[in-house]
Tab-separated table of C-alpha atoms in Angstrom:
chain	number	residue	atom	x	y	z
W	971	UNK	CA	-27.029	-39.179	39.109
W	972	UNK	CA	-29.553	-41.462	40.762
W	973	UNK	CA	-30.197	-38.694	43.367
W	974	UNK	CA	-31.070	-36.281	40.845
W	975	UNK	CA	-33.386	-38.258	38.809
W	976	UNK	CA	-36.022	-38.494	41.554
W	977	UNK	CA	-35.667	-34.667	42.223
W	978	UNK	CA	-36.316	-33.895	38.644
W	979	UNK	CA	-39.793	-35.921	39.017
W	980	UNK	CA	-41.081	-32.886	40.531
W	981	UNK	CA	-41.224	-31.209	36.995
W	982	UNK	CA	-44.230	-32.332	34.701
W	983	UNK	CA	-44.769	-31.715	30.995
W	984	UNK	CA	-45.676	-28.197	31.314
W	985	UNK	CA	-42.366	-27.471	33.449
W	986	UNK	CA	-40.107	-29.086	30.668
W	987	UNK	CA	-41.778	-27.071	28.093
W	988	UNK	CA	-41.076	-23.999	30.021
W	989	UNK	CA	-37.408	-24.884	30.513
W	990	UNK	CA	-37.169	-25.635	26.676
W	991	UNK	CA	-38.768	-22.365	25.812
W	992	UNK	CA	-36.308	-20.656	28.262
W	993	UNK	CA	-33.213	-22.436	26.566
W	994	UNK	CA	-34.498	-21.510	22.998
W	995	UNK	CA	-34.841	-18.166	23.920
W	996	UNK	CA	-31.201	-17.833	25.314
W	997	UNK	CA	-29.869	-19.460	22.375
W	998	UNK	CA	-31.580	-17.349	19.801
W	999	UNK	CA	-31.919	-14.138	21.944
W	1000	UNK	CA	-29.887	-12.242	18.905
W	1001	UNK	CA	-32.452	-13.407	16.310
W	1002	UNK	CA	-35.303	-12.674	18.391
W	1003	UNK	CA	-34.204	-9.074	19.110
W	1004	UNK	CA	-33.753	-8.330	15.670
W	1005	UNK	CA	-37.167	-9.447	14.965
W	1006	UNK	CA	-38.963	-7.739	17.648
W	1007	UNK	CA	-36.912	-4.655	18.301
W	1008	UNK	CA	-34.738	-4.122	15.414
W	1009	UNK	CA	-32.169	-1.394	15.553
W	1010	UNK	CA	-29.209	-0.281	13.408
W	1011	UNK	CA	-27.037	0.652	16.354
W	1012	UNK	CA	-25.090	-2.639	17.307
W	1013	UNK	CA	-24.461	-1.405	21.000
W	1014	UNK	CA	-28.099	-1.112	21.619
W	1015	UNK	CA	-28.778	-4.651	19.912
W	1016	UNK	CA	-26.136	-6.172	22.133
W	1017	UNK	CA	-27.535	-4.475	25.366
W	1018	UNK	CA	-31.004	-5.981	24.766
W	1019	UNK	CA	-29.416	-9.467	23.813
W	1020	UNK	CA	-27.604	-9.328	27.122
W	1021	UNK	CA	-30.715	-8.308	29.044
W	1022	UNK	CA	-32.555	-11.111	27.667
W	1023	UNK	CA	-30.001	-13.779	28.495
W	1024	UNK	CA	-29.491	-12.469	32.038
W	1025	UNK	CA	-33.155	-12.661	32.524
W	1026	UNK	CA	-33.011	-16.440	31.169
W	1027	UNK	CA	-30.205	-17.344	33.692
W	1028	UNK	CA	-31.942	-15.856	36.756
W	1029	UNK	CA	-35.341	-17.869	35.634
W	1030	UNK	CA	-33.268	-21.066	35.035
W	1031	UNK	CA	-31.501	-20.772	38.612
W	1032	UNK	CA	-34.986	-20.100	40.010
W	1033	UNK	CA	-36.606	-23.247	38.184
W	1034	UNK	CA	-33.943	-25.537	39.336
W	1035	UNK	CA	-34.195	-23.857	43.055
W	1036	UNK	CA	-37.419	-25.629	43.307
W	1037	UNK	CA	-35.823	-28.694	43.517
W	1038	UNK	CA	-33.383	-28.056	46.343
W	1039	UNK	CA	-34.697	-25.620	48.737
W	1040	UNK	CA	-37.364	-23.065	47.451
W	1041	UNK	CA	-40.881	-24.260	47.128
W	1042	UNK	CA	-42.035	-21.197	45.591
W	1043	UNK	CA	-39.055	-20.736	43.267
W	1044	UNK	CA	-41.010	-22.450	40.401
W	1045	UNK	CA	-43.668	-19.782	40.714
W	1046	UNK	CA	-41.034	-17.273	40.709
W	1047	UNK	CA	-39.586	-18.465	37.442
W	1048	UNK	CA	-42.737	-19.060	35.759
W	1049	UNK	CA	-43.917	-15.413	36.698
W	1050	UNK	CA	-40.665	-14.056	35.549
W	1051	UNK	CA	-41.079	-16.038	32.340
W	1052	UNK	CA	-44.639	-14.578	31.836
W	1053	UNK	CA	-43.369	-10.932	32.217
W	1054	UNK	CA	-40.529	-11.649	29.773
W	1055	UNK	CA	-42.888	-13.188	27.184
W	1056	UNK	CA	-45.282	-10.368	27.584
W	1057	UNK	CA	-42.729	-7.686	27.021
W	1058	UNK	CA	-41.444	-9.568	23.941
W	1059	UNK	CA	-44.962	-10.180	22.682
W	1060	UNK	CA	-45.893	-6.270	23.203
W	1061	UNK	CA	-42.664	-5.180	21.320
W	1062	UNK	CA	-43.361	-7.577	18.596
W	1063	UNK	CA	-47.050	-6.480	17.985
W	1064	UNK	CA	-45.827	-2.833	18.315
W	1065	UNK	CA	-43.167	-3.307	15.738
W	1066	UNK	CA	-45.919	-4.913	13.361
W	1067	UNK	CA	-48.351	-1.927	14.132
W	1068	UNK	CA	-45.525	0.464	13.407
W	1069	UNK	CA	-44.564	-1.099	10.109
W	1070	UNK	CA	-48.428	-0.936	9.112
W	1071	UNK	CA	-49.311	2.385	10.622
W	1072	UNK	CA	-46.130	4.184	10.967
W	1073	UNK	CA	-44.020	6.219	8.400
W	1074	UNK	CA	-40.500	6.614	7.246
W	1075	UNK	CA	-38.830	9.657	6.953
W	1076	UNK	CA	-35.316	10.496	5.768
W	1077	UNK	CA	-33.766	12.836	8.059
W	1078	UNK	CA	-30.369	14.304	7.352
W	1079	UNK	CA	-29.478	11.227	5.217
W	1080	UNK	CA	-30.848	8.607	7.723
W	1081	UNK	CA	-33.990	6.773	7.420
W	1082	UNK	CA	-36.198	6.950	10.561
W	1083	UNK	CA	-39.418	4.863	11.135
W	1084	UNK	CA	-41.836	6.825	13.573
W	1085	UNK	CA	-45.058	6.563	15.113
W	1086	UNK	CA	-48.242	8.085	14.034
W	1087	UNK	CA	-51.586	8.933	15.964
W	1088	UNK	CA	-53.101	5.534	14.722
W	1089	UNK	CA	-49.847	3.236	15.469
W	1090	UNK	CA	-49.594	4.803	19.002
W	1091	UNK	CA	-53.341	4.335	19.763
W	1092	UNK	CA	-53.091	0.688	18.559
W	1093	UNK	CA	-50.020	0.017	20.707
W	1094	UNK	CA	-51.688	1.572	23.774
W	1095	UNK	CA	-54.616	-0.815	23.302
W	1096	UNK	CA	-51.992	-3.681	22.928
W	1097	UNK	CA	-50.358	-2.569	26.137
W	1098	UNK	CA	-53.556	-2.773	28.194
W	1099	UNK	CA	-54.638	-6.233	26.695
W	1100	UNK	CA	-51.216	-7.428	27.376
W	1101	UNK	CA	-50.933	-6.122	31.028
W	1102	UNK	CA	-54.545	-7.540	31.823
W	1103	UNK	CA	-53.459	-10.838	30.335
W	1104	UNK	CA	-50.373	-10.902	32.592
W	1105	UNK	CA	-52.180	-10.376	35.801
W	1106	UNK	CA	-54.679	-13.205	34.836
W	1107	UNK	CA	-51.846	-15.802	34.305
W	1108	UNK	CA	-49.822	-14.607	37.211
W	1109	UNK	CA	-52.744	-14.978	39.584
W	1110	UNK	CA	-53.355	-18.513	38.282
W	1111	UNK	CA	-49.649	-19.320	38.523
W	1112	UNK	CA	-49.769	-18.499	42.241
W	1113	UNK	CA	-53.130	-20.212	42.539
W	1114	UNK	CA	-54.855	-17.026	43.972
W	1115	UNK	CA	-57.964	-17.217	41.704
W	1116	UNK	CA	-60.276	-16.161	44.752
W	1117	UNK	CA	-58.504	-12.840	44.019
W	1118	UNK	CA	-60.642	-12.446	41.024
W	1119	UNK	CA	-63.873	-12.542	43.054
W	1120	UNK	CA	-62.738	-9.802	45.357
W	1121	UNK	CA	-63.763	-6.437	44.497
W	1122	UNK	CA	-60.706	-5.049	46.682
W	1123	UNK	CA	-58.119	-6.311	43.943
W	1124	UNK	CA	-59.733	-4.156	41.330
W	1125	UNK	CA	-60.205	-1.261	43.629
W	1126	UNK	CA	-56.585	-1.468	44.729
W	1127	UNK	CA	-55.520	-1.537	41.076
W	1128	UNK	CA	-57.549	1.616	40.334
W	1129	UNK	CA	-56.117	3.470	43.259
W	1130	UNK	CA	-52.740	2.525	42.174
W	1131	UNK	CA	-53.457	3.943	38.674
W	1132	UNK	CA	-55.113	7.116	39.965
W	1133	UNK	CA	-52.389	7.870	42.385
W	1134	UNK	CA	-49.785	7.531	39.654
W	1135	UNK	CA	-51.560	9.283	37.070
W	1136	UNK	CA	-49.548	12.565	37.549
W	1137	UNK	CA	-46.349	10.809	36.461
W	1138	UNK	CA	-47.720	8.884	33.437
W	1139	UNK	CA	-50.796	10.418	32.311
W	1140	UNK	CA	-49.684	13.931	31.137
W	1141	UNK	CA	-47.004	12.914	28.821
W	1142	UNK	CA	-49.429	10.139	27.426
W	1143	UNK	CA	-51.985	12.802	26.584
W	1144	UNK	CA	-49.702	15.272	25.255
W	1145	UNK	CA	-47.971	12.660	23.064
W	1146	UNK	CA	-51.454	11.626	21.432
W	1147	UNK	CA	-52.196	15.371	20.700
W	1148	UNK	CA	-48.748	15.801	19.213
W	1149	UNK	CA	-49.276	12.985	16.783
W	1150	UNK	CA	-53.194	13.704	16.226
W	1151	UNK	CA	-52.332	17.299	15.343
W	1152	UNK	CA	-49.276	16.502	12.899
W	1153	UNK	CA	-47.861	19.756	13.060
W	1154	UNK	CA	-44.635	18.178	14.893
W	1155	UNK	CA	-43.703	15.057	12.740
W	1156	UNK	CA	-40.499	13.376	11.960
W	1157	UNK	CA	-38.284	15.777	10.030
W	1158	UNK	CA	-39.739	19.142	11.166
W	1159	UNK	CA	-37.292	21.773	12.385
W	1160	UNK	CA	-38.399	23.492	15.417
W	1161	UNK	CA	-37.259	26.399	17.691
W	1162	UNK	CA	-38.229	26.450	21.257
W	1163	UNK	CA	-36.503	29.630	23.233
W	1164	UNK	CA	-37.785	28.711	26.613
W	1165	UNK	CA	-35.687	25.289	26.380
W	1166	UNK	CA	-32.763	26.934	24.343
W	1167	UNK	CA	-33.749	24.289	21.638
W	1168	UNK	CA	-33.158	24.345	17.760
W	1169	UNK	CA	-33.504	20.744	16.544
W	1170	UNK	CA	-35.025	18.260	13.956
W	1171	UNK	CA	-37.792	16.069	15.271
W	1172	UNK	CA	-36.831	12.256	14.985
W	1173	UNK	CA	-39.558	10.734	16.968
W	1174	UNK	CA	-42.679	11.254	18.916
W	1175	UNK	CA	-43.842	8.502	21.511
W	1176	UNK	CA	-46.502	8.509	23.985
W	1177	UNK	CA	-43.913	9.706	26.642
W	1178	UNK	CA	-41.205	11.848	24.908
W	1179	UNK	CA	-40.024	13.444	21.633
W	1180	UNK	CA	-36.676	12.754	20.540
W	1181	UNK	CA	-34.889	15.431	18.318
W	1182	UNK	CA	-31.243	16.031	16.606
W	1183	UNK	CA	-29.698	19.265	18.060
W	1184	UNK	CA	-29.048	21.287	14.919
W	1185	UNK	CA	-26.049	23.023	16.510
W	1186	UNK	CA	-24.140	20.402	18.202
W	1187	UNK	CA	-25.886	17.430	16.199
W	1188	UNK	CA	-26.544	15.445	19.371
W	1189	UNK	CA	-29.704	13.603	20.435
W	1190	UNK	CA	-32.008	15.623	22.669
W	1191	UNK	CA	-34.938	13.680	24.612
W	1192	UNK	CA	-38.070	15.807	26.110
W	1193	UNK	CA	-41.214	14.886	27.713
W	1194	UNK	CA	-44.034	15.655	25.861
W	1195	UNK	CA	-45.756	17.494	28.380
W	1196	UNK	CA	-43.044	20.124	28.733
W	1197	UNK	CA	-42.633	20.415	24.957
W	1198	UNK	CA	-46.362	21.353	24.660
W	1199	UNK	CA	-46.201	23.709	27.645
W	1200	UNK	CA	-43.608	25.917	25.786
W	1201	UNK	CA	-43.844	28.046	22.686
W	1202	UNK	CA	-42.831	26.198	19.568
W	1203	UNK	CA	-41.781	27.774	16.275
W	1204	UNK	CA	-42.168	25.500	13.313
W	1205	UNK	CA	-39.357	26.529	11.073
W	1206	UNK	CA	-39.383	23.926	8.031
W	1207	UNK	CA	-43.251	24.562	7.159
W	1208	UNK	CA	-42.431	28.010	5.766
W	1209	UNK	CA	-43.848	29.883	2.715
W	1210	UNK	CA	-42.885	28.615	-0.957
W	1211	UNK	CA	-40.024	31.386	-1.020
W	1212	UNK	CA	-38.268	29.656	1.792
W	1213	UNK	CA	-37.764	30.320	5.646
W	1214	UNK	CA	-36.963	33.918	6.198
W	1215	UNK	CA	-33.896	34.722	8.303
W	1216	UNK	CA	-32.234	38.058	8.978
W	1217	UNK	CA	-28.818	39.599	10.417
W	1218	UNK	CA	-28.369	42.868	12.224
W	1219	UNK	CA	-25.501	45.200	11.680
W	1220	UNK	CA	-24.613	48.343	13.306
W	1221	UNK	CA	-23.317	51.042	10.894
W	1222	UNK	CA	-22.537	54.785	11.855
W	1223	UNK	CA	-24.353	57.717	10.906
W	1224	UNK	CA	-23.159	59.451	7.759
W	1225	UNK	CA	-23.024	56.231	5.521
W	1226	UNK	CA	-25.729	56.774	2.578
W	1227	UNK	CA	-28.497	54.387	2.350
W	1228	UNK	CA	-27.407	53.509	-1.311
W	1229	UNK	CA	-24.170	52.420	0.032
W	1230	UNK	CA	-25.557	50.059	2.607
W	1231	UNK	CA	-27.566	48.546	0.151
W	1232	UNK	CA	-25.069	47.995	-2.088
W	1233	UNK	CA	-22.996	46.570	0.715
W	1234	UNK	CA	-25.843	44.011	1.615
W	1235	UNK	CA	-26.045	42.878	-2.131
W	1236	UNK	CA	-22.257	42.202	-2.262
W	1237	UNK	CA	-22.752	40.119	1.124
W	1238	UNK	CA	-25.695	38.110	-0.056
W	1239	UNK	CA	-23.964	37.434	-3.272
W	1240	UNK	CA	-20.801	36.447	-1.515
W	1241	UNK	CA	-22.720	34.099	0.951
W	1242	UNK	CA	-24.644	32.311	-1.868
W	1243	UNK	CA	-21.446	31.342	-3.551
W	1244	UNK	CA	-20.024	29.939	-0.159
W	1245	UNK	CA	-23.366	28.381	1.231
W	1246	UNK	CA	-25.971	26.607	-0.854
W	1247	UNK	CA	-29.000	26.701	1.584
W	1248	UNK	CA	-29.499	30.416	0.739
W	1249	UNK	CA	-32.327	30.672	-1.898
W	1250	UNK	CA	-30.636	32.627	-4.857
W	1251	UNK	CA	-33.969	33.075	-6.385
W	1252	UNK	CA	-35.044	35.563	-3.852
W	1253	UNK	CA	-32.712	38.289	-3.539
W	1254	UNK	CA	-32.052	39.732	-0.173
W	1255	UNK	CA	-33.661	43.143	1.383
W	1256	UNK	CA	-31.868	45.635	3.132
W	1257	UNK	CA	-34.163	47.256	5.962
W	1258	UNK	CA	-33.304	49.827	8.603
W	1259	UNK	CA	-34.351	48.493	11.887
W	1260	UNK	CA	-33.609	51.174	14.369
W	1261	UNK	CA	-31.844	54.613	14.775
W	1262	UNK	CA	-29.932	54.467	17.723
W	1263	UNK	CA	-27.827	57.001	19.746
W	1264	UNK	CA	-24.574	55.531	18.518
W	1265	UNK	CA	-25.589	54.210	15.148
W	1266	UNK	CA	-28.108	52.708	12.818
W	1267	UNK	CA	-29.046	49.108	13.042
W	1268	UNK	CA	-29.509	47.840	9.545
W	1269	UNK	CA	-31.150	44.591	8.995
W	1270	UNK	CA	-30.084	42.182	6.044
W	1271	UNK	CA	-33.183	40.008	5.278
W	1272	UNK	CA	-32.933	36.803	3.203
W	1273	UNK	CA	-34.493	33.483	2.501
W	1274	UNK	CA	-33.294	29.772	2.772
W	1275	UNK	CA	-34.297	27.104	0.346
W	1276	UNK	CA	-32.964	24.502	3.071
W	1277	UNK	CA	-34.391	25.309	6.386
W	1278	UNK	CA	-31.729	22.640	7.840
W	1279	UNK	CA	-29.031	24.869	6.812
W	1280	UNK	CA	-29.847	28.109	8.777
W	1281	UNK	CA	-26.825	27.933	10.826
W	1282	UNK	CA	-24.344	27.298	8.138
W	1283	UNK	CA	-26.214	30.137	6.037
W	1284	UNK	CA	-25.871	32.528	9.182
W	1285	UNK	CA	-22.227	31.577	9.376
W	1286	UNK	CA	-21.645	32.487	5.757
W	1287	UNK	CA	-23.685	35.857	6.167
W	1288	UNK	CA	-21.311	36.898	8.852
W	1289	UNK	CA	-18.089	35.942	7.159
W	1290	UNK	CA	-19.183	37.553	3.771
W	1291	UNK	CA	-20.125	40.689	6.001
W	1292	UNK	CA	-16.847	40.797	7.644
W	1293	UNK	CA	-14.783	40.256	4.289
W	1294	UNK	CA	-16.980	42.818	2.266
W	1295	UNK	CA	-17.190	45.607	4.863
W	1296	UNK	CA	-13.207	45.478	5.148
W	1297	UNK	CA	-12.993	45.928	1.469
W	1298	UNK	CA	-15.743	48.654	1.278
W	1299	UNK	CA	-14.192	50.263	4.325
W	1300	UNK	CA	-17.458	50.428	6.276
W	1301	UNK	CA	-17.090	49.765	9.974
W	1302	UNK	CA	-19.700	47.170	11.371
W	1303	UNK	CA	-18.806	47.889	15.105
W	1304	UNK	CA	-20.901	50.118	17.294
W	1305	UNK	CA	-19.413	53.710	16.679
W	1306	UNK	CA	-18.002	55.512	19.462
W	1307	UNK	CA	-19.884	58.752	19.732
W	1308	UNK	CA	-18.631	60.385	23.035
W	1309	UNK	CA	-15.911	62.707	23.043
W	1310	UNK	CA	-13.695	63.747	25.825
W	1311	UNK	CA	-12.825	67.088	26.482
W	1312	UNK	CA	-10.313	68.114	29.193
W	1313	UNK	CA	-10.763	72.042	30.395
W	1314	UNK	CA	-8.797	73.496	33.144
W	1315	UNK	CA	-5.303	74.219	34.543
W	1316	UNK	CA	-2.941	72.247	36.391
W	1317	UNK	CA	-4.740	72.883	39.617
W	1318	UNK	CA	-8.531	71.944	38.376
W	1319	UNK	CA	-9.375	69.411	35.813
W	1320	UNK	CA	-13.124	68.968	34.475
W	1321	UNK	CA	-14.165	66.281	32.095
W	1322	UNK	CA	-17.274	66.639	29.931
W	1323	UNK	CA	-18.930	64.298	27.797
W	1324	UNK	CA	-20.968	64.849	24.686
W	1325	UNK	CA	-22.963	62.833	22.338
C-alpha cells in the first residue's frame, strides 16, 4: 500500500476529476443512455449500455497503466474519454433538437419520432462544431499546439475530407433533399419497382431511409442516394376518393359484357364484406383491358380507403373472384383455343392446329 501511494502522486486534481467522471459514467450508464438516446427496444438499450461500460473499463486501464509502464497511457485515456464525451454530447443535443424540431407520427399503431429538414440541419451543425472542439482538445492533451500554426494540418484535413466525399457526401445531400421536399416523410407508403420495394417510411436521416416492408413486415434500410436514383411511386398521397388499384382476369370469348359486369359487382361486394380497406363509397368499375388471341383481359378497378391495406385488399379481391366465378360457372383461366386434328391412315399421320 505504501508503494502505491507514491505512484498515485503522479495524478493531479484534474486526473482525479477525470477518473471520478469515468466512474460515474460507468455506474449510471443506463440512465445516461435513456436520457441521450432513448429507445423502446430493451436489446438496443442494453447494447448501448454495454458499449459505454466497455469503453469506461478500457479508459480506466489506460489511466492506471500510466502509473506502471506507459508514459502516454494517460493521454490515451484522456483522448478516449474526450471522444466518448463528445459522442454523448452530440447525441444529447441531437435528441433535444429532435424533440424541438422533429415530429411524431403514428405508423401502424407505433409512434415514431422522425427528423425534419430543420432538425437535421441543426444536428449537422452540432456535429461539425463537436468535431472541431474534439480536435482542439485532443491537440492540447498531446501538447501539440504548434500544429495549429501549421497550415499543413488544415490542408491535410481538407484532403481527407475531399478524398472521402464520394462515401459520405451523396447520401447526406440526398437526405437533406428528401427532408426538404417533404414528399417522403414518416407514414408515407411508397413503391419502388427497381428495388422490389413496397413499404411505409419510418425515418429519413442524413445517410439512410428506414422503411417497414408492407409484405413481410420487416425493416428495410436504403441509402438515400440509391433511393433518390430510383422511380418512387407515392401511394398514400392519393386523391380524395382513395388509392386506385386494379385486378386483371382472363375470360374466354362468348361471355356477355353484362354478365362480366355483374360478376365484377359480386366480386367487389364480397371483397368489401371481408376486408375493410376497400372504399365502399366508390363502386368498382369493369374495364375491357385487352382482346387477345386466347381470351379477353377484363380489369376490375377499385379504390381503397386505407392504402396500408392494399395487399389484404388484393387477397380479398382474388378470393372473392374465385368463389364468385365458381358459383357463376365462369372460368378465369386462359382458355385453350387451339384444336388438334389428326388426318391420315395408319401409315401417315398429319397434325394440324387452328386458332
